[in-house]
Amino acid sequence: MAGEAAIEQEAPRAFDPHQRDTVAAAMARIIPSDETPGAREAGTIDFLERFLSGTGFIYAKPDGSGFETLSGRHEQAWRRRIDILRRRYAEGVRELDGRSRHRFGRDFVALAPQEQDEILRAAERHEAWPGGEAPAADAGTGPALQQTSAEIDLDFLPLLVLHTRQGFLADPVYGGNRDQAGWRAIGFPGPASLAEVHSGRYSTLAWFAEGHTDPSFENRKPHHGA
Amino acid sequence: MARKPRPDRAEVCIIGAGASGATAAKVLTEAGVRVVALERGPWRRRESFGGDELANINRYNLWPDPLLNPRTARTSAAEPAREELFCPVPQMVGGGTVHWQGWLPRFTPNDFRLRTIAGPLEGASLADWPIGYDELEPYYDRVEWAFGVSGLAGANRFEGPRSRGYPCPPMPMSRYAENFHRGCAALGWNSFPTPQAALSRPFGGRPATVVSAFAQQHGDPTGTRSSALNVFVPQAAATGRYDLRPDCYVRELVLDAEGRLRSAVYEDADGDLVEQEADLFLLACGAVESARLLLLSRSGRFPAGLANGSDLVGRNVTFHEYSAAIGLFDDPVYAWAGGGYVSASSFQFYEHDERRGFVSGGHVAAAGVGIPLPINWRLPGAPAWGAEAKRVDREAFNHSMAVAMVLHDMPQHDNRVDLDDGMVDAWGLPVARITLTPHRNDLDQGRFLIDRSAEILEAGGARSVTKVYAERVTGNCSHQHGTARMGDDPAASVLNRWCQAHEVDNLFVIDGSSFPTGTGANPTLTIMANAWRVCDHILANRGRFARAGLAASGASR
């Protein structure tokens, strides 16, 4: 499709091929594919690489027509944040491979899904392993209901979960949620595009109050981004 | 930084253009006063907002970016503070009203005299307000009608007397509100349509509010919600007397030789320093940032911070904690559809009742789960990832709702905002440090309210209910109060009954800083009503605040 080709063309890389494959494989365990699409079909890895490629894909323009150009302190803050996140992913991939080789004698990508789950659970619990150091757990407790989180404070596993979820359920303009796969999976009738909300055409009154219709995508046109 | 030429002296300088600052700007400019307003954030137009959960919630498009505007927090002075995004509020023209859902209940008459009603509470610094409900009622009425609020007068049987009803009937009743009302009715508890900062029908030249899933914590691209940005800021600007300067970050308030405020020194968008003089200064930055600015403004006369001879600036801070019981229903509720628009509330457990064994109570209301969503939706207790997590998302997303509470936390002398000596923001200024231990009363009250919330869900037909108790106070409501208490005794308060600093007579603090207690209700209606009240007083005494010959305005009444 034209939209996908456009994303592919402009997709700058944040990872080397092995890192990309490893993160994509881990994401596929965070939101697995079953009778409905999972992280793989939704393209969450493309979402993540685009995010981490620089500061050019942080904020979509509110009408979906492209991306904002950041400047000044905001640009500096995002550059710093992305540097930190890229380092955390590089360390996280090394950790997953280290654990996998120690436990199963192979890299993470070469493991069976159940083996990958075991490794992810061990990383999540910060289990000690002889091949390397288990990074210290975040000293704080989890956020309270509705509290917005400071992303760079997250450990690798919660960060991966958050980014997978974002790539699955954020507006498709960001390169994930392909064909609104994530929204379809949970039954959220999101807008056909950011422009729908921006223009005020998007109303959820039908689901909100009497006279509702069940969420249906029959008459919706998925979009693929700017 | 270069220093720019000094602009013309203003009659009134308002620092902040959120709920209270915009209310003051409207009231003063419409009465003929020329106002300069300094707002640290941008003046965003509605075209700059969109239905973008990722940007708005996860990427700090509206929230302060913690790398630029960090805060720190700790539970006692004995421990090191850690960086935490504690009780953030959007820093931009419109402030918290830009991204809020706008639940606008009035406080009840007893809220203004809790110390008298409940008596002393060990460890807490409860105080009556120096003003009563009757004094504020006319201003509640003015805000409801000027701002545009939808609600049903008389439906909340715990509300105080009203001079008239709401300008608009309640917003449409949601499917989840139906469950809430059904549950309350079965239990014999009063419930009512939540007064909402939205228009159920065209009003005041504005169209009815668009109902969208992208509401709570999103800006409003349609311009149809009632917010300071959509209503009071344009009204003030239309007078031609509102010189609103966005991206102007006030670093310090400067005294003159007589101990009166002379100027506000700010850094403008170019990074240059500007000194703005005025006869009168209104501080409207929110309770955390107003306290911080006072503490940043040190002088020979006030070595511990401006107007802080009492050592009370920053102390007694209160924050509401939001938590909820979550119910799963067989029939779909689509609780995401209002985007946090609740439409059903109860004050059944709001008033103090000593038989419960704790002081006071709070507002409970129907709500979506983990709004905003869908990214940030999560059923409490469900696994974070894997096949089971996906199954829960699929089965519960359209079938769950919350009954949430506004926890009325108790003021305590040692719960405070001060300056962190180990961290500065991106402008080089020490950040706000929150020191806060929840009072035992907060935890007891929270458990009680969540238990009642769960009963509403069960009686409303929920198949299963999960309770999430508030185990700590994190400021997750964005509600903040108490850092510059108003009172009649200068030794026990920072501000007098007119929110005028006891020690600096041309300084008023008009946000929630003045609230002696936080109450159990959403504070912004009261913040706006109180700002209007203070401005009426300022107008009645206009001329007394000029450079010379000023009488203490408290004595003028």
XYZ file of C-alpha atoms in Angstrom, chain B:
557
model
C 20.815 36.802 29.205
C 20.361 40.363 28.115
C 18.214 42.770 30.048
C 15.535 44.400 27.953
C 14.140 47.922 28.402
C 11.597 48.126 31.163
C 8.027 48.025 29.830
C 5.390 50.483 31.018
C 4.267 50.096 34.591
C 0.972 48.217 34.853
C -1.885 48.782 37.218
C -2.226 45.051 37.804
C 0.185 42.261 36.947
C -1.233 38.731 37.028
C 1.289 35.912 37.088
C -0.306 32.895 35.470
C -3.146 32.530 32.961
C -4.852 29.373 34.186
C -8.190 29.012 35.957
C -7.667 31.730 38.574
C -5.485 34.067 36.499
C -7.903 34.042 33.573
C -10.877 34.614 35.879
C -9.109 37.626 37.405
C -8.187 38.911 33.954
C -11.787 38.724 32.797
C -13.199 40.425 35.883
C -10.593 43.184 36.055
C -10.343 44.018 32.348
C -14.110 44.067 31.925
C -14.217 46.602 34.776
C -11.764 48.826 32.916
C -8.451 47.832 34.513
C -5.406 47.425 32.298
C -3.741 44.127 33.077
C -0.370 42.670 32.175
C -0.304 38.887 32.465
C 2.890 36.841 32.512
C 2.422 33.176 31.635
C 5.407 30.867 31.599
C 3.958 28.554 28.974
C 2.737 29.004 25.413
C -0.578 30.444 24.281
C -1.860 27.534 22.281
C -4.785 27.899 19.939
C -7.402 25.248 19.496
C -5.933 24.333 16.111
C -2.865 23.037 17.961
C -4.838 20.350 19.833
C -5.702 16.905 18.561
C -7.069 13.487 19.460
C -3.622 12.060 19.997
C -3.251 10.035 23.169
C 0.399 9.252 22.559
C 1.412 12.900 22.223
C -0.865 14.312 24.866
C -0.418 11.791 27.628
C 2.712 9.779 26.990
C 4.898 12.406 25.341
C 4.206 15.479 27.460
C 2.553 17.494 24.723
C 0.345 18.971 27.455
C 1.942 17.735 30.668
C 5.145 19.425 31.780
C 8.162 17.599 30.375
C 9.939 16.190 33.451
C 13.327 16.763 31.815
C 12.584 20.491 31.631
C 10.332 20.933 34.670
C 11.280 18.256 37.177
C 10.004 18.008 40.710
C 11.204 15.927 43.592
C 9.301 14.174 46.336
C 9.905 12.357 49.584
C 7.745 11.155 52.460
C 9.740 12.832 55.227
C 12.493 15.375 55.692
C 14.742 12.583 56.923
C 15.017 10.917 53.537
C 16.519 12.015 50.222
C 14.050 13.354 47.678
C 13.668 11.458 44.413
C 12.722 12.910 41.105
C 9.017 12.491 40.570
C 6.404 14.113 38.358
C 4.363 15.040 41.415
C 0.964 16.613 40.816
C 1.728 18.065 37.393
C -0.549 20.616 35.735
C -0.214 21.848 32.135
C 1.909 24.987 32.088
C 0.322 27.080 29.391
C -2.412 29.643 28.872
C -5.523 27.986 30.289
C -3.495 25.864 32.725
C -5.253 22.789 34.044
C -8.498 23.708 32.307
C -6.861 22.962 28.953
C -6.819 19.224 29.502
C -9.326 18.701 32.278
C -12.683 17.048 32.118
C -14.178 19.844 34.208
C -16.148 18.303 37.051
C -17.493 21.416 38.770
C -19.330 20.629 42.006
C -19.617 23.367 44.620
C -18.096 22.915 48.035
C -20.712 22.471 50.777
C -21.287 24.955 53.624
C -19.533 22.642 56.090
C -16.367 22.631 53.968
C -15.633 26.124 55.211
C -15.732 25.136 58.905
C -14.332 21.639 59.102
C -12.251 22.378 62.209
C -15.408 23.438 64.025
C -17.444 20.504 62.721
C -14.897 17.745 63.239
C -12.874 19.134 66.129
C -9.126 18.658 66.365
C -7.487 15.735 64.608
C -4.169 14.618 65.991
C -1.314 15.255 63.616
C -3.417 17.380 61.303
C -3.593 21.167 61.096
C -7.286 21.515 60.369
C -8.535 25.091 60.176
C -11.802 26.801 59.386
C -11.836 29.111 56.420
C -12.101 32.829 57.199
C -14.978 32.999 54.726
C -18.189 31.006 54.500
C -20.303 29.450 51.793
C -22.734 32.379 51.839
C -19.941 34.772 50.963
C -18.884 32.642 48.023
C -22.325 31.649 46.734
C -22.858 34.732 44.529
C -19.505 34.022 42.892
C -20.274 30.354 42.336
C -23.335 31.585 40.516
C -21.385 34.083 38.423
C -18.785 31.539 37.377
C -21.388 28.912 36.510
C -23.178 31.359 34.249
C -20.172 33.141 32.774
C -18.130 30.014 32.208
C -20.895 27.726 30.982
C -21.703 24.777 33.243
C -24.225 21.999 32.634
C -25.939 20.541 35.676
C -29.172 20.020 37.555
C -29.911 22.316 40.490
C -31.230 20.568 43.582
C -30.179 17.107 42.463
C -27.294 16.976 44.922
C -29.150 17.029 48.213
C -25.979 17.845 50.157
C -25.379 21.073 48.247
C -25.848 24.460 49.944
C -28.530 26.969 48.940
C -28.293 28.295 45.371
C -29.437 31.660 44.090
C -30.471 30.018 40.815
C -29.972 26.921 38.699
C -27.418 26.080 36.013
C -27.333 27.816 32.647
C -27.556 24.485 30.803
C -29.334 21.223 31.640
C -27.130 18.216 32.419
C -25.045 16.611 29.710
C -26.553 13.435 28.193
C -26.579 10.504 30.588
C -24.011 7.897 29.750
C -24.425 4.165 29.889
C -22.037 4.019 32.815
C -23.922 6.810 34.579
C -27.040 4.651 34.303
C -25.236 1.861 36.136
C -24.079 4.322 38.771
C -27.522 5.805 39.370
C -29.072 2.329 39.461
C -26.563 1.238 42.083
C -27.088 4.318 44.239
C -30.865 4.019 43.984
C -30.758 0.376 45.054
C -28.678 1.376 48.083
C -30.898 4.324 48.954
C -28.101 6.831 48.284
C -28.474 10.196 46.605
C -26.855 10.624 43.198
C -26.928 13.443 40.675
C -25.663 14.433 37.241
C -22.117 15.726 37.641
C -21.940 19.462 36.998
C -19.668 19.700 33.992
C -17.616 22.444 32.335
C -19.351 21.717 29.045
C -22.427 22.880 27.191
C -25.325 20.481 26.737
C -26.840 23.046 24.380
C -25.637 26.226 22.681
C -25.063 28.936 25.264
C -23.484 32.367 25.351
C -22.727 32.371 21.657
C -20.941 29.036 21.858
C -22.124 25.742 20.316
C -22.877 22.607 22.323
C -19.838 20.577 23.406
C -18.688 17.752 21.138
C -18.684 14.413 22.992
C -15.425 12.663 22.164
C -13.327 9.843 23.557
C -10.410 12.297 23.394
C -11.301 14.640 26.207
C -9.784 14.002 29.629
C -6.097 14.986 29.420
C -6.504 16.124 25.828
C -6.775 19.682 24.580
C -9.957 20.636 22.793
C -9.605 21.112 19.036
C -13.292 21.992 18.728
C -13.201 24.909 21.151
C -16.544 23.728 22.542
C -15.563 22.789 26.082
C -15.752 25.375 28.843
C -12.168 26.205 29.777
C -10.208 29.279 30.743
C -8.613 29.107 27.298
C -11.941 28.968 25.462
C -13.971 31.356 27.603
C -12.292 33.754 30.036
C -9.061 34.410 28.147
C -10.868 35.463 24.935
C -13.329 37.543 26.961
C -10.483 39.389 28.658
C -8.624 39.803 25.367
C -11.734 41.268 23.739
C -11.604 44.243 26.123
C -8.315 45.367 24.623
C -6.962 45.750 28.151
C -5.402 42.302 28.584
C -1.713 42.317 27.700
C -1.142 38.568 27.922
C 2.506 37.641 27.406
C 3.028 33.903 26.940
C 6.415 32.195 27.270
C 7.360 34.635 30.013
C 8.724 32.839 33.045
C 8.784 34.899 36.250
C 11.965 34.180 38.186
C 11.601 36.549 41.100
C 9.332 39.110 42.720
C 11.239 42.195 43.818
C 10.470 44.505 46.752
C 10.903 48.253 46.897
C 12.467 50.142 49.793
C 9.143 50.317 51.620
C 8.680 46.560 51.546
C 5.984 46.598 48.890
C 6.240 44.601 45.693
C 7.826 46.649 42.956
C 8.247 44.276 40.051
C 8.278 40.822 38.595
C 11.478 39.833 36.823
C 10.886 37.376 34.040
C 12.722 35.611 31.260
C 10.955 36.074 27.949
C 10.790 33.799 24.931
C 14.088 35.225 23.621
C 15.820 34.341 26.862
C 16.116 37.991 27.843
C 15.344 39.372 31.300
C 12.531 41.882 31.638
C 11.384 43.746 34.719
C 7.642 44.466 34.903
C 6.486 46.981 37.477
C 2.913 47.173 38.715
C 0.815 48.658 41.494
C -0.635 45.300 42.333
C 0.446 41.703 41.798
C -1.839 38.683 41.638
C -0.121 35.331 41.947
C -1.975 32.589 40.054
C 0.505 29.818 39.290
C -1.186 26.974 41.167
C -0.453 26.094 44.777
C 2.894 24.404 44.110
C 4.380 26.953 41.726
C 3.012 30.001 43.561
C 4.667 28.781 46.755
C 7.848 28.095 44.810
C 7.936 31.622 43.384
C 7.426 33.130 46.838
C 10.249 30.987 48.191
C 12.488 31.932 45.249
C 11.935 35.624 46.021
C 14.279 36.185 48.934
C 15.313 39.568 50.252
C 16.778 41.172 53.334
C 13.290 41.721 54.619
C 12.152 38.196 53.757
C 15.217 35.925 53.938
C 13.025 32.783 53.963
C 10.925 33.844 51.007
C 8.449 36.577 50.204
C 5.602 37.044 52.687
C 6.977 34.121 54.669
C 7.682 35.669 58.063
C 5.323 33.044 59.468
C 7.311 30.159 57.909
C 3.985 28.904 56.549
C 4.566 29.404 52.814
C 4.535 25.944 51.259
C 3.279 24.227 54.409
C -0.080 22.477 54.902
C -0.136 21.517 51.254
C -2.970 19.191 50.278
C -3.466 17.106 47.137
C -6.461 15.024 46.263
C -5.753 11.423 45.482
C -7.752 9.752 42.741
C -8.447 6.067 43.076
C -11.311 3.800 42.132
C -13.184 0.554 42.303
C -13.454 -1.089 38.889
C -16.503 -3.095 37.833
C -16.929 -5.565 34.975
C -20.361 -5.778 33.380
C -21.933 -8.350 31.106
C -23.399 -5.699 28.836
C -21.005 -3.298 27.157
C -20.646 0.067 28.918
C -18.210 1.747 26.499
C -16.852 3.754 29.400
C -14.148 5.230 27.162
C -16.772 7.000 25.081
C -16.980 10.145 27.182
C -13.247 10.455 27.466
C -13.540 10.868 31.214
C -16.838 12.682 31.029
C -18.520 11.180 34.049
C -22.091 12.440 34.215
C -22.978 10.816 37.550
C -21.851 11.678 41.074
C -22.753 11.205 44.710
C -22.039 13.289 47.798
C -23.599 10.609 50.019
C -20.252 10.151 51.799
C -18.976 13.672 51.449
C -20.002 15.253 54.735
C -18.249 14.561 58.023
C -19.852 11.819 60.105
C -18.041 10.999 63.320
C -19.549 7.491 63.435
C -17.246 6.518 60.576
C -14.157 6.979 62.718
C -12.413 9.431 60.420
C -12.765 13.059 59.466
C -14.732 14.246 56.437
C -15.318 12.396 53.164
C -15.228 12.866 49.423
C -16.984 13.034 46.086
C -17.498 9.713 44.293
C -18.376 9.546 40.612
C -18.746 7.228 37.646
C -15.748 7.238 35.333
C -13.901 5.371 32.647
C -11.092 2.996 33.569
C -7.575 4.339 33.296
C -8.593 7.246 31.172
C -7.257 8.422 28.848
C -7.206 5.439 26.562
C -6.775 3.041 24.884
C -2.969 3.064 25.324
C -3.148 3.871 28.994
C -6.114 1.662 29.747
C -5.370 -1.180 32.091
C -7.570 -3.384 34.242
C -6.071 -3.334 37.744
C -4.645 -6.679 38.713
C -4.348 -7.931 35.137
C -0.938 -9.081 33.890
C 1.065 -6.442 32.048
C 1.906 -8.527 28.989
C 1.384 -11.831 27.228
C -1.597 -13.786 25.988
C -3.556 -13.332 29.196
C -3.047 -9.566 29.172
C -4.333 -9.432 25.616
C -7.354 -11.529 26.521
C -8.223 -9.212 29.420
C -7.875 -6.150 27.177
C -10.189 -7.686 24.616
C -12.833 -8.840 27.044
C -12.828 -5.949 29.488
C -12.187 -2.847 27.419
C -15.826 -2.323 26.483
C -17.281 -3.913 29.609
C -15.638 -2.085 32.488
C -16.171 1.151 34.336
C -14.877 2.794 37.470
C -16.434 4.475 40.432
C -13.768 6.876 41.528
C -13.229 9.060 44.557
C -11.756 12.435 45.319
C -9.907 11.806 48.563
C -10.048 14.670 51.035
C -6.534 14.563 52.446
C -5.782 16.278 55.718
C -3.451 19.279 55.993
C -0.352 18.707 58.117
C 2.252 21.243 59.162
C 5.157 19.157 57.892
C 3.578 18.297 54.546
C 5.048 21.000 52.424
C 6.463 22.427 49.237
C 9.937 23.915 49.456
C 12.922 24.377 47.166
C 15.154 21.436 46.324
C 18.753 22.398 46.970
C 20.029 19.659 44.666
C 18.089 20.144 41.447
C 17.308 22.977 39.074
C 14.935 23.177 36.128
C 15.918 23.939 32.534
C 15.902 27.649 33.398
C 18.374 27.145 36.241
C 15.933 27.661 39.108
C 15.643 25.280 42.088
C 12.684 22.943 41.608
C 9.754 22.356 43.938
C 10.320 19.564 46.432
C 7.264 17.880 47.917
C 7.510 16.385 51.397
C 4.378 14.461 52.199
C 3.292 11.677 54.494
C -0.339 10.633 54.186
C -2.277 11.077 57.403
C -3.842 7.949 58.859
C -7.170 9.664 58.231
C -6.416 9.836 54.489
C -5.877 6.091 54.253
C -8.932 5.246 56.370
C -11.151 7.619 54.456
C -9.818 6.304 51.146
C -10.605 2.701 52.059
C -14.085 3.684 53.160
C -14.813 5.589 49.948
C -13.462 2.823 47.740
C -15.569 0.269 49.631
C -18.688 2.383 49.047
C -17.702 2.805 45.393
C -17.473 -0.957 45.068
C -20.935 -1.315 46.598
C -22.345 1.079 44.019
C -20.863 -1.058 41.241
C -22.197 -4.277 42.760
C -25.655 -2.803 43.269
C -25.468 -1.406 39.746
C -25.082 -4.875 38.274
C -21.350 -5.476 38.042
C -20.329 -9.093 37.541
C -17.074 -8.546 39.429
C -15.422 -5.663 41.225
C -11.779 -4.851 41.926
C -10.844 -2.294 44.558
C -7.772 -0.111 44.217
C -7.085 1.526 47.568
C -4.990 4.671 47.724
C -1.929 3.575 49.682
C -0.117 6.881 49.297
C -0.691 10.372 48.037
C 0.861 11.064 44.629
C -0.997 14.168 43.534
C -2.517 12.291 40.616
C -5.588 14.560 40.484
C -3.568 17.689 39.616
C -5.494 19.312 42.478
C -3.259 21.287 44.842
C -4.041 23.631 47.685
C -3.061 25.139 51.000
C 0.495 26.425 50.507
C -0.445 29.990 51.495
C -3.400 29.615 53.812
C -5.869 32.416 54.265
C -6.917 33.323 57.790
C -7.486 36.182 60.159
C -4.406 35.512 62.307
C -1.107 36.553 60.650
C 0.767 34.097 62.864
C -1.311 31.185 61.583
C -1.817 32.123 57.935
C -0.045 33.710 54.979
C -3.006 35.552 53.464
C -5.936 37.442 54.919
C -9.560 36.784 54.024
C -9.054 38.685 50.744
C -6.125 36.465 49.813
C -3.852 39.460 50.339
C -0.485 38.702 51.933
C -0.491 39.741 55.582
C 3.037 41.063 55.154
C 2.951 42.569 51.629
C -0.161 44.593 50.961
C 0.053 44.761 47.155
C 0.388 40.991 46.761
C -2.618 38.693 46.361
C -2.503 34.931 45.805
C -5.654 33.900 43.990
C -5.205 30.206 43.123
C -5.855 27.246 45.447
C -2.912 28.215 47.662
C -5.268 30.047 49.990
C -7.470 27.035 50.805
C -7.025 26.093 54.496
C -8.444 22.639 53.749
C -8.564 20.760 50.470
C -12.147 19.477 50.812
C -13.361 16.314 49.069
C -14.534 18.004 45.883
C -12.897 19.110 42.656
C -11.530 22.549 43.482
C -11.501 24.582 40.288
C -15.023 26.016 40.451
C -14.203 27.284 43.929
C -10.801 28.557 42.792
C -12.477 30.584 40.055
C -15.288 31.808 42.325
C -12.784 32.864 44.968
C -10.618 34.677 42.408
C -13.714 36.563 41.257
C -14.534 37.457 44.871
C -11.012 38.778 45.452
C -11.131 40.819 42.250
C -14.449 42.383 43.250
C -12.767 43.453 46.462
C -9.806 44.849 44.541
C -12.154 46.790 42.268
C -14.072 48.148 45.245
C -10.780 49.441 46.615
C -9.329 50.550 43.298
C -6.981 53.452 43.699
C -5.855 52.423 47.159
C -3.184 50.231 45.649
C -1.348 52.967 43.794
C 2.325 53.497 44.447
C 1.800 55.698 47.477
C -0.811 56.215 50.132
C -2.121 52.709 50.343
C -4.371 51.616 53.148
C -4.391 48.009 54.190
C -7.354 46.790 52.231
C -8.463 44.374 54.917
C -9.246 47.363 57.108
C -11.317 49.014 54.447
C -14.207 46.674 54.753
